[in-house]
mmCIF file of C-alpha atoms and ligand atoms in Angstrom:
data_model
loop_
_atom_site.group_PDB
_atom_site.id
_atom_site.type_symbol
_atom_site.label_atom_id
_atom_site.label_comp_id
_atom_site.label_asym_id
_atom_site.label_seq_id
_atom_site.Cartn_x
_atom_site.Cartn_y
_atom_site.Cartn_z
ATOM 1 C CA MET A 1 -20.225 3.216 7.925
ATOM 2 C CA ASN A 2 -16.500 2.818 8.463
ATOM 3 C CA GLN A 3 -15.672 -0.223 10.543
ATOM 4 C CA LEU A 4 -11.913 0.158 10.986
ATOM 5 C CA PRO A 5 -10.409 1.616 14.172
ATOM 6 C CA ILE A 6 -9.194 5.214 13.859
ATOM 7 C CA ILE A 7 -5.922 5.829 15.680
ATOM 8 C CA ASP A 8 -4.561 9.312 16.411
ATOM 9 C CA PHE A 9 -0.893 9.280 15.365
ATOM 10 C CA ALA A 10 -0.007 12.724 16.819
ATOM 11 C CA PRO A 11 1.010 11.367 20.259
ATOM 12 C CA PHE A 12 3.404 8.999 18.494
ATOM 13 C CA LEU A 13 4.988 11.744 16.397
ATOM 14 C CA SER A 14 5.437 14.258 19.206
ATOM 15 C CA GLY A 15 4.751 12.575 22.549
ATOM 16 C CA SER A 16 6.757 10.862 25.266
ATOM 17 C CA PHE A 17 7.802 7.216 25.087
ATOM 18 C CA LYS A 18 4.733 6.398 27.158
ATOM 19 C CA ASP A 19 2.525 8.155 24.582
ATOM 20 C CA LYS A 20 4.253 6.190 21.838
ATOM 21 C CA GLN A 21 3.557 2.931 23.659
ATOM 22 C CA GLN A 22 -0.141 3.795 23.911
ATOM 23 C CA VAL A 23 -0.380 4.386 20.157
ATOM 24 C CA ALA A 24 1.659 1.240 19.467
ATOM 25 C CA LYS A 25 -0.700 -0.784 21.634
ATOM 26 C CA ALA A 26 -3.725 0.333 19.602
ATOM 27 C CA MET A 27 -1.864 -0.454 16.374
ATOM 28 C CA ARG A 28 -0.938 -3.896 17.672
ATOM 29 C CA SER A 29 -4.507 -4.735 18.532
ATOM 30 C CA ALA A 30 -5.701 -3.723 15.034
ATOM 31 C CA SER A 31 -2.777 -5.509 13.348
ATOM 32 C CA GLU A 32 -3.588 -8.722 15.207
ATOM 33 C CA THR A 33 -7.263 -8.735 14.290
ATOM 34 C CA ASN A 34 -7.975 -7.474 10.785
ATOM 35 C CA GLY A 35 -4.532 -6.133 9.892
ATOM 36 C CA PHE A 36 -6.075 -2.776 8.971
ATOM 37 C CA PHE A 37 -6.530 0.553 10.743
ATOM 38 C CA MET A 38 -6.915 4.229 9.973
ATOM 39 C CA LEU A 39 -4.452 6.890 11.109
ATOM 40 C CA LYS A 40 -5.191 10.568 11.622
ATOM 41 C CA ASN A 41 -2.729 13.412 12.289
ATOM 42 C CA ILE A 42 0.003 11.764 10.230
ATOM 43 C CA GLY A 43 2.125 14.905 9.923
ATOM 44 C CA ILE A 44 1.665 15.386 6.149
ATOM 45 C CA PRO A 45 -0.141 18.690 5.361
ATOM 46 C CA ASN A 46 -3.531 18.274 3.636
ATOM 47 C CA GLN A 47 -2.477 20.618 0.854
ATOM 48 C CA ASP A 48 0.382 18.280 -0.084
ATOM 49 C CA ILE A 49 -2.019 15.321 -0.242
ATOM 50 C CA ASP A 50 -4.491 17.360 -2.343
ATOM 51 C CA GLN A 51 -1.665 18.347 -4.681
ATOM 52 C CA ALA A 52 -0.646 14.708 -5.142
ATOM 53 C CA PHE A 53 -4.231 13.783 -6.096
ATOM 54 C CA LEU A 54 -4.340 16.703 -8.533
ATOM 55 C CA GLN A 55 -1.148 15.502 -10.234
ATOM 56 C CA SER A 56 -2.551 11.979 -10.356
ATOM 57 C CA LYS A 57 -5.705 13.172 -12.153
ATOM 58 C CA GLN A 58 -3.604 15.074 -14.676
ATOM 59 C CA PHE A 59 -1.501 11.984 -15.288
ATOM 60 C CA PHE A 60 -4.408 9.616 -15.913
ATOM 61 C CA ASN A 61 -5.998 12.245 -18.180
ATOM 62 C CA LEU A 62 -3.055 11.998 -20.587
ATOM 63 C CA PRO A 63 -3.731 10.266 -23.928
ATOM 64 C CA GLU A 64 -3.405 6.473 -23.743
ATOM 65 C CA THR A 65 -0.494 6.507 -26.228
ATOM 66 C CA GLU A 66 1.461 8.841 -23.980
ATOM 67 C CA LYS A 67 0.817 6.700 -20.909
ATOM 68 C CA GLN A 68 1.841 3.582 -22.866
ATOM 69 C CA GLN A 69 5.233 5.162 -23.542
ATOM 70 C CA LEU A 70 5.779 4.892 -19.789
ATOM 71 C CA ALA A 71 4.502 1.311 -19.585
ATOM 72 C CA TRP A 72 5.462 -1.113 -16.797
ATOM 73 C CA ASP A 73 7.772 -3.733 -18.282
ATOM 74 C CA ASN A 74 9.162 -6.035 -15.617
ATOM 75 C CA ALA A 75 8.602 -7.222 -12.053
ATOM 76 C CA LEU A 76 12.154 -6.513 -10.924
ATOM 77 C CA SER A 77 11.794 -2.812 -11.687
ATOM 78 C CA ASN A 78 8.026 -2.665 -11.024
ATOM 79 C CA ARG A 79 7.832 0.927 -12.260
ATOM 80 C CA GLY A 80 5.672 2.541 -14.890
ATOM 81 C CA TYR A 81 2.129 2.629 -16.230
ATOM 82 C CA ILE A 82 -0.285 -0.297 -15.963
ATOM 83 C CA ALA A 83 -3.362 0.000 -18.179
ATOM 84 C CA VAL A 84 -6.949 -0.885 -17.263
ATOM 85 C CA LYS A 85 -7.413 -4.681 -17.086
ATOM 86 C CA ARG A 86 -3.659 -5.336 -17.334
ATOM 87 C CA GLU A 87 -3.558 -6.640 -13.804
ATOM 88 C CA THR A 88 -5.546 -9.411 -12.123
ATOM 89 C CA LEU A 89 -5.149 -9.299 -8.367
ATOM 90 C CA ASP A 90 -7.574 -12.168 -7.872
ATOM 91 C CA PRO A 91 -6.742 -14.824 -10.511
ATOM 92 C CA SER A 92 -10.169 -16.446 -10.111
ATOM 93 C CA GLN A 93 -11.814 -13.200 -11.298
ATOM 94 C CA LYS A 94 -11.893 -10.988 -14.371
ATOM 95 C CA SER A 95 -9.125 -8.380 -14.709
ATOM 96 C CA ASP A 96 -9.206 -5.299 -12.523
ATOM 97 C CA LEU A 97 -11.120 -2.198 -13.609
ATOM 98 C CA LYS A 98 -8.260 0.099 -12.722
ATOM 99 C CA GLU A 99 -5.140 1.752 -14.127
ATOM 100 C CA ALA A 100 -2.022 2.483 -12.112
ATOM 101 C CA PHE A 101 1.329 4.267 -12.237
ATOM 102 C CA ASN A 102 4.255 3.014 -10.127
ATOM 103 C CA LEU A 103 7.251 5.038 -9.016
ATOM 104 C CA GLY A 104 10.214 4.421 -6.700
ATOM 105 C CA THR A 105 12.024 6.494 -4.107
ATOM 106 C CA LYS A 106 14.645 9.153 -4.718
ATOM 107 C CA LYS A 107 17.156 7.026 -2.814
ATOM 108 C CA ASN A 108 16.846 4.291 -5.473
ATOM 109 C CA GLU A 109 16.994 6.884 -8.249
ATOM 110 C CA SER A 110 20.280 8.308 -7.047
ATOM 111 C CA ASP A 111 21.857 4.877 -6.560
ATOM 112 C CA PRO A 112 23.843 4.097 -9.750
ATOM 113 C CA THR A 113 23.814 0.353 -8.968
ATOM 114 C CA HIS A 114 20.012 0.232 -8.714
ATOM 115 C CA PRO A 115 18.599 -1.276 -11.935
ATOM 116 C CA ALA A 116 15.195 0.436 -11.920
ATOM 117 C CA LYS A 117 14.550 4.042 -12.859
ATOM 118 C CA ASN A 118 11.402 6.127 -12.631
ATOM 119 C CA LYS A 119 9.560 7.019 -15.816
ATOM 120 C CA TRP A 120 8.372 10.619 -15.456
ATOM 121 C CA PRO A 121 5.577 12.111 -17.589
ATOM 122 C CA THR A 122 7.483 15.102 -18.948
ATOM 123 C CA SER A 123 4.383 16.629 -20.555
ATOM 124 C CA ILE A 124 3.115 17.589 -17.069
ATOM 125 C CA PRO A 125 5.790 20.067 -15.940
ATOM 126 C CA SER A 126 4.744 20.115 -12.269
ATOM 127 C CA PHE A 127 4.423 16.353 -11.882
ATOM 128 C CA GLN A 128 7.921 15.304 -10.832
ATOM 129 C CA ALA A 129 8.463 18.484 -8.808
ATOM 130 C CA SER A 130 5.445 17.773 -6.635
ATOM 131 C CA ILE A 131 5.322 13.955 -6.586
ATOM 132 C CA GLU A 132 8.997 13.427 -5.727
ATOM 133 C CA PRO A 133 8.823 15.285 -2.393
ATOM 134 C CA PHE A 134 5.468 13.643 -1.649
ATOM 135 C CA ILE A 135 7.045 10.192 -2.029
ATOM 136 C CA GLU A 136 9.710 11.351 0.435
ATOM 137 C CA GLN A 137 7.008 12.412 2.933
ATOM 138 C CA CYS A 138 5.404 8.978 2.602
ATOM 139 C CA THR A 139 8.788 7.324 3.173
ATOM 140 C CA GLN A 140 9.343 9.294 6.374
ATOM 141 C CA LEU A 141 5.851 8.348 7.560
ATOM 142 C CA THR A 142 6.511 4.651 6.946
ATOM 143 C CA TYR A 143 9.627 4.873 9.148
ATOM 144 C CA GLN A 144 7.387 6.205 11.933
ATOM 145 C CA VAL A 145 4.747 3.521 11.380
ATOM 146 C CA LEU A 146 7.466 0.830 11.368
ATOM 147 C CA SER A 147 8.855 2.250 14.620
ATOM 148 C CA ALA A 148 5.407 2.033 16.196
ATOM 149 C CA LEU A 149 5.012 -1.582 15.072
ATOM 150 C CA ALA A 150 8.444 -2.409 16.530
ATOM 151 C CA ILE A 151 7.467 -0.888 19.887
ATOM 152 C CA ALA A 152 4.194 -2.824 19.695
ATOM 153 C CA LEU A 153 6.218 -6.052 19.505
ATOM 154 C CA GLU A 154 8.563 -4.977 22.339
ATOM 155 C CA LEU A 155 11.504 -4.616 19.969
ATOM 156 C CA ASP A 156 14.005 -1.768 19.643
ATOM 157 C CA GLU A 157 12.241 1.192 18.106
ATOM 158 C CA ASP A 158 14.396 1.049 14.965
ATOM 159 C CA PHE A 159 14.184 -2.746 14.508
ATOM 160 C CA PHE A 160 12.062 -2.569 11.327
ATOM 161 C CA ALA A 161 13.085 0.917 10.153
ATOM 162 C CA ALA A 162 16.781 -0.058 9.993
ATOM 163 C CA LYS A 163 15.842 -3.056 7.835
ATOM 164 C CA HIS A 164 13.928 -0.840 5.393
ATOM 165 C CA ASP A 165 16.617 1.795 4.855
ATOM 166 C CA SER A 166 17.273 0.947 1.178
ATOM 167 C CA GLU A 167 13.729 2.271 0.606
ATOM 168 C CA GLN A 168 12.816 -0.382 -1.968
ATOM 169 C CA ASN A 169 9.212 0.801 -1.720
ATOM 170 C CA THR A 170 6.611 1.232 -4.438
ATOM 171 C CA PHE A 171 4.597 4.423 -4.688
ATOM 172 C CA ARG A 172 1.458 3.860 -6.742
ATOM 173 C CA LEU A 173 -1.141 6.220 -8.160
ATOM 174 C CA LEU A 174 -4.438 4.476 -8.876
ATOM 175 C CA HIS A 175 -7.422 5.411 -10.996
ATOM 176 C CA TYR A 176 -10.637 3.436 -11.155
ATOM 177 C CA PRO A 177 -12.490 4.863 -14.180
ATOM 178 C CA ALA A 178 -16.163 5.757 -13.894
ATOM 179 C CA LEU A 179 -18.303 2.823 -15.026
ATOM 180 C CA LYS A 180 -20.989 3.390 -17.618
ATOM 181 C CA GLN A 181 -24.388 1.690 -17.300
ATOM 182 C CA ASP A 182 -23.780 -2.054 -17.041
ATOM 183 C CA GLU A 183 -20.079 -1.894 -17.787
ATOM 184 C CA GLY A 184 -18.074 -4.206 -15.516
ATOM 185 C CA ARG A 185 -21.174 -5.897 -14.163
ATOM 186 C CA GLU A 186 -21.568 -8.931 -16.363
ATOM 187 C CA HIS A 187 -19.083 -11.101 -14.481
ATOM 188 C CA ASN A 188 -19.361 -9.336 -11.148
ATOM 189 C CA GLU A 189 -16.074 -7.590 -11.913
ATOM 190 C CA LYS A 190 -14.253 -5.702 -9.189
ATOM 191 C CA ARG A 191 -12.431 -2.436 -9.404
ATOM 192 C CA ALA A 192 -9.699 -4.440 -7.696
ATOM 193 C CA GLY A 193 -10.034 -8.152 -7.018
ATOM 194 C CA ALA A 194 -9.502 -9.621 -3.564
ATOM 195 C CA HIS A 195 -5.815 -9.838 -2.677
ATOM 196 C CA THR A 196 -3.344 -9.404 0.140
ATOM 197 C CA ASP A 197 -0.431 -6.977 -0.090
ATOM 198 C CA TYR A 198 3.008 -8.526 -0.553
ATOM 199 C CA GLY A 199 5.314 -6.276 1.422
ATOM 200 C CA SER A 200 5.583 -5.227 5.054
ATOM 201 C CA VAL A 201 3.131 -2.337 5.421
ATOM 202 C CA THR A 202 0.977 -0.278 3.038
ATOM 203 C CA LEU A 203 -0.238 3.302 3.387
ATOM 204 C CA LEU A 204 -3.362 4.221 1.443
ATOM 205 C CA PHE A 205 -4.740 7.676 0.713
ATOM 206 C CA GLN A 206 -8.257 7.410 -0.701
ATOM 207 C CA ASP A 207 -10.744 9.939 -2.037
ATOM 208 C CA GLU A 208 -14.372 10.093 -0.853
ATOM 209 C CA VAL A 209 -15.785 7.650 -3.437
ATOM 210 C CA GLY A 210 -15.409 4.463 -1.369
ATOM 211 C CA GLY A 211 -15.628 0.771 -2.209
ATOM 212 C CA LEU A 212 -12.661 -0.586 -0.243
ATOM 213 C CA GLU A 213 -13.584 -3.677 1.760
ATOM 214 C CA VAL A 214 -11.527 -5.793 4.141
ATOM 215 C CA LYS A 215 -12.093 -9.449 4.917
ATOM 216 C CA ALA A 216 -12.354 -9.787 8.681
ATOM 217 C CA LYS A 217 -11.033 -12.843 10.517
ATOM 218 C CA SER A 218 -14.681 -13.936 10.830
ATOM 219 C CA GLY A 219 -14.808 -14.201 7.025
ATOM 220 C CA GLN A 220 -17.176 -11.257 6.728
ATOM 221 C CA TRP A 221 -16.322 -8.375 4.356
ATOM 222 C CA ILE A 222 -16.274 -5.081 6.250
ATOM 223 C CA SER A 223 -16.312 -1.624 4.771
ATOM 224 C CA ALA A 224 -13.340 0.758 4.939
ATOM 225 C CA THR A 225 -15.484 3.756 4.056
ATOM 226 C CA PRO A 226 -13.298 6.854 3.643
ATOM 227 C CA VAL A 227 -13.010 9.094 6.704
ATOM 228 C CA LYS A 228 -11.874 12.651 6.032
ATOM 229 C CA ASP A 229 -8.277 13.441 7.028
ATOM 230 C CA THR A 230 -7.308 9.846 7.682
ATOM 231 C CA ILE A 231 -5.244 7.308 5.797
ATOM 232 C CA VAL A 232 -5.603 3.540 5.796
ATOM 233 C CA VAL A 233 -2.654 1.438 6.979
ATOM 234 C CA ASN A 234 -2.456 -2.296 6.513
ATOM 235 C CA ILE A 235 -0.142 -5.191 7.232
ATOM 236 C CA GLY A 236 1.299 -7.113 4.251
ATOM 237 C CA ASP A 237 2.277 -10.779 3.761
ATOM 238 C CA LEU A 238 5.946 -10.163 4.489
ATOM 239 C CA MET A 239 5.156 -8.652 7.903
ATOM 240 C CA GLN A 240 2.723 -11.451 8.695
ATOM 241 C CA ARG A 241 5.458 -13.998 7.973
ATOM 242 C CA TRP A 242 8.075 -11.999 9.897
ATOM 243 C CA THR A 243 5.812 -11.842 12.966
ATOM 244 C CA ASN A 244 5.026 -15.572 12.789
ATOM 245 C CA ASP A 245 1.363 -14.693 12.097
ATOM 246 C CA VAL A 246 1.003 -12.424 15.152
ATOM 247 C CA PHE A 247 0.127 -9.628 12.725
ATOM 248 C CA SER A 248 -2.388 -10.432 10.040
ATOM 249 C CA SER A 249 -2.256 -9.635 6.304
ATOM 250 C CA ASN A 250 -5.933 -9.659 5.369
ATOM 251 C CA PRO A 251 -7.554 -9.912 1.944
ATOM 252 C CA HIS A 252 -9.122 -6.717 0.658
ATOM 253 C CA ARG A 253 -10.806 -5.596 -2.556
ATOM 254 C CA VAL A 254 -12.402 -2.579 -4.198
ATOM 255 C CA THR A 255 -16.031 -3.111 -5.131
ATOM 256 C CA GLN A 256 -18.306 -0.876 -7.187
ATOM 257 C CA PRO A 257 -21.058 0.314 -4.814
ATOM 258 C CA GLU A 258 -24.296 1.339 -6.530
ATOM 259 C CA HIS A 259 -24.121 4.960 -5.347
ATOM 260 C CA SER A 260 -20.589 5.586 -6.626
ATOM 261 C CA ARG A 261 -19.797 3.131 -9.450
ATOM 262 C CA HIS A 262 -20.404 5.841 -12.034
ATOM 263 C CA LYS A 263 -17.777 8.081 -10.406
ATOM 264 C CA ASP A 264 -14.038 8.038 -11.002
ATOM 265 C CA ARG A 265 -12.173 6.803 -7.940
ATOM 266 C CA TYR A 266 -8.601 7.823 -7.153
ATOM 267 C CA SER A 267 -6.297 6.484 -4.493
ATOM 268 C CA ILE A 268 -2.591 6.605 -3.715
ATOM 269 C CA ALA A 269 -0.849 3.611 -2.196
ATOM 270 C CA TYR A 270 2.626 3.327 -0.760
ATOM 271 C CA PHE A 271 3.872 -0.237 -0.476
ATOM 272 C CA CYS A 272 6.718 -0.641 1.930
ATOM 273 C CA THR A 273 9.264 -3.452 1.641
ATOM 274 C CA SER A 274 12.293 -4.441 3.687
ATOM 275 C CA ASN A 275 15.769 -4.303 2.092
ATOM 276 C CA HIS A 276 16.016 -6.921 -0.655
ATOM 277 C CA ASP A 277 18.830 -8.875 1.010
ATOM 278 C CA GLN A 278 17.064 -8.818 4.399
ATOM 279 C CA VAL A 279 16.328 -12.334 5.593
ATOM 280 C CA ILE A 280 12.840 -12.719 7.008
ATOM 281 C CA GLU A 281 12.917 -15.043 9.969
ATOM 282 C CA SER A 282 10.310 -15.267 12.742
ATOM 283 C CA ILE A 283 10.925 -12.505 15.291
ATOM 284 C CA ASN A 284 11.871 -13.735 18.783
ATOM 285 C CA THR A 285 9.034 -11.958 20.580
ATOM 286 C CA CYS A 286 6.574 -13.658 18.210
ATOM 287 C CA VAL A 287 7.654 -17.235 18.898
ATOM 288 C CA THR A 288 6.300 -18.896 22.040
ATOM 289 C CA LYS A 289 5.500 -22.369 23.279
ATOM 290 C CA ASP A 290 1.925 -21.907 22.081
ATOM 291 C CA ARG A 291 3.052 -20.320 18.829
ATOM 292 C CA PRO A 292 6.007 -22.293 17.491
ATOM 293 C CA LYS A 293 7.924 -21.017 14.465
ATOM 294 C CA LYS A 294 5.745 -21.543 11.372
ATOM 295 C CA TYR A 295 7.986 -20.484 8.484
ATOM 296 C CA GLN A 296 11.388 -21.137 6.974
ATOM 297 C CA ALA A 297 13.670 -18.141 6.545
ATOM 298 C CA ILE A 298 13.381 -16.411 3.152
ATOM 299 C CA SER A 299 15.056 -13.361 1.640
ATOM 300 C CA THR A 300 12.883 -10.328 0.972
ATOM 301 C CA GLU A 301 13.757 -10.430 -2.728
ATOM 302 C CA GLU A 302 12.741 -14.090 -3.126
ATOM 303 C CA HIS A 303 9.429 -13.419 -1.401
ATOM 304 C CA MET A 304 8.604 -10.297 -3.441
ATOM 305 C CA LEU A 305 9.456 -11.715 -6.883
ATOM 306 C CA GLU A 306 7.459 -14.827 -6.178
ATOM 307 C CA ARG A 307 4.394 -12.747 -5.242
ATOM 308 C CA LEU A 308 4.732 -10.231 -8.102
ATOM 309 C CA ASN A 309 5.030 -12.877 -10.798
ATOM 310 C CA ARG A 310 1.729 -14.343 -9.681
ATOM 311 C CA THR A 311 -0.181 -11.098 -10.443
ATOM 312 C CA TYR A 312 0.766 -10.413 -14.074
HETATM 313 CA CA1 CA B 401 -3.803 -3.608 -1.688
#
């Protein structure tokens, strides 16, 4: 059974300021406890989400040699294909039983000074044409989520959104291949090892296969079993630091449950990050007598590179 709160986002997208505050309040409560919640009525049509999953399946079905031509090559760009077992999210564990494909936003693509460029699989003619606008839909949704989190902290609605307007986000297709017999069992391997996300917030679209677990404040692992027509939203390390630990970036992992380990699992994540030159310093409304400032100021870029280099 799913154990994350499900929050209806429709009143935020189309309601009054009072409606927005209600939604923000629910998001705050979830962000303070386990740092995870589910959102429904996010304003992205189901058919667009289905199409993105279809493109993802076609991509991961390409021959390995073709995918390797689009390989990820450096943390600064953080774009391209990452093969199965290339990444180890939990360094104390075996490598992850997953493959991934990272892309960036159109805004970065059209900026001639931006060093990183997307690597498109040209052998799937419909891929770029359908994924590019989907990334844009995700970007617009993150602005709304960031606005809600700002309201939750009694800040100006655009406090976070304005600091994310370079759209240095990472869009990631994920595929967890079906496991045969005892494959991936010997060392208690995970589809994705326990980790926290590095950036500010993450959106996650998951299929019905399941396996995502979140470590609650109590230390117990709770299940984020997929709920139809919802996405998962979670707080990342950067946001935890920014909010002086008011919001919580919780460890999570993808296990291989007995009933579904032999199935392919697909998910789509959108990792949101503030502008690279944005300095992250404890937000005023998050510093009190009982909660003194815990962190030194750090630039977004410093924080992200430090975290990325630890994973590869
Ligand atoms: Ca994650």
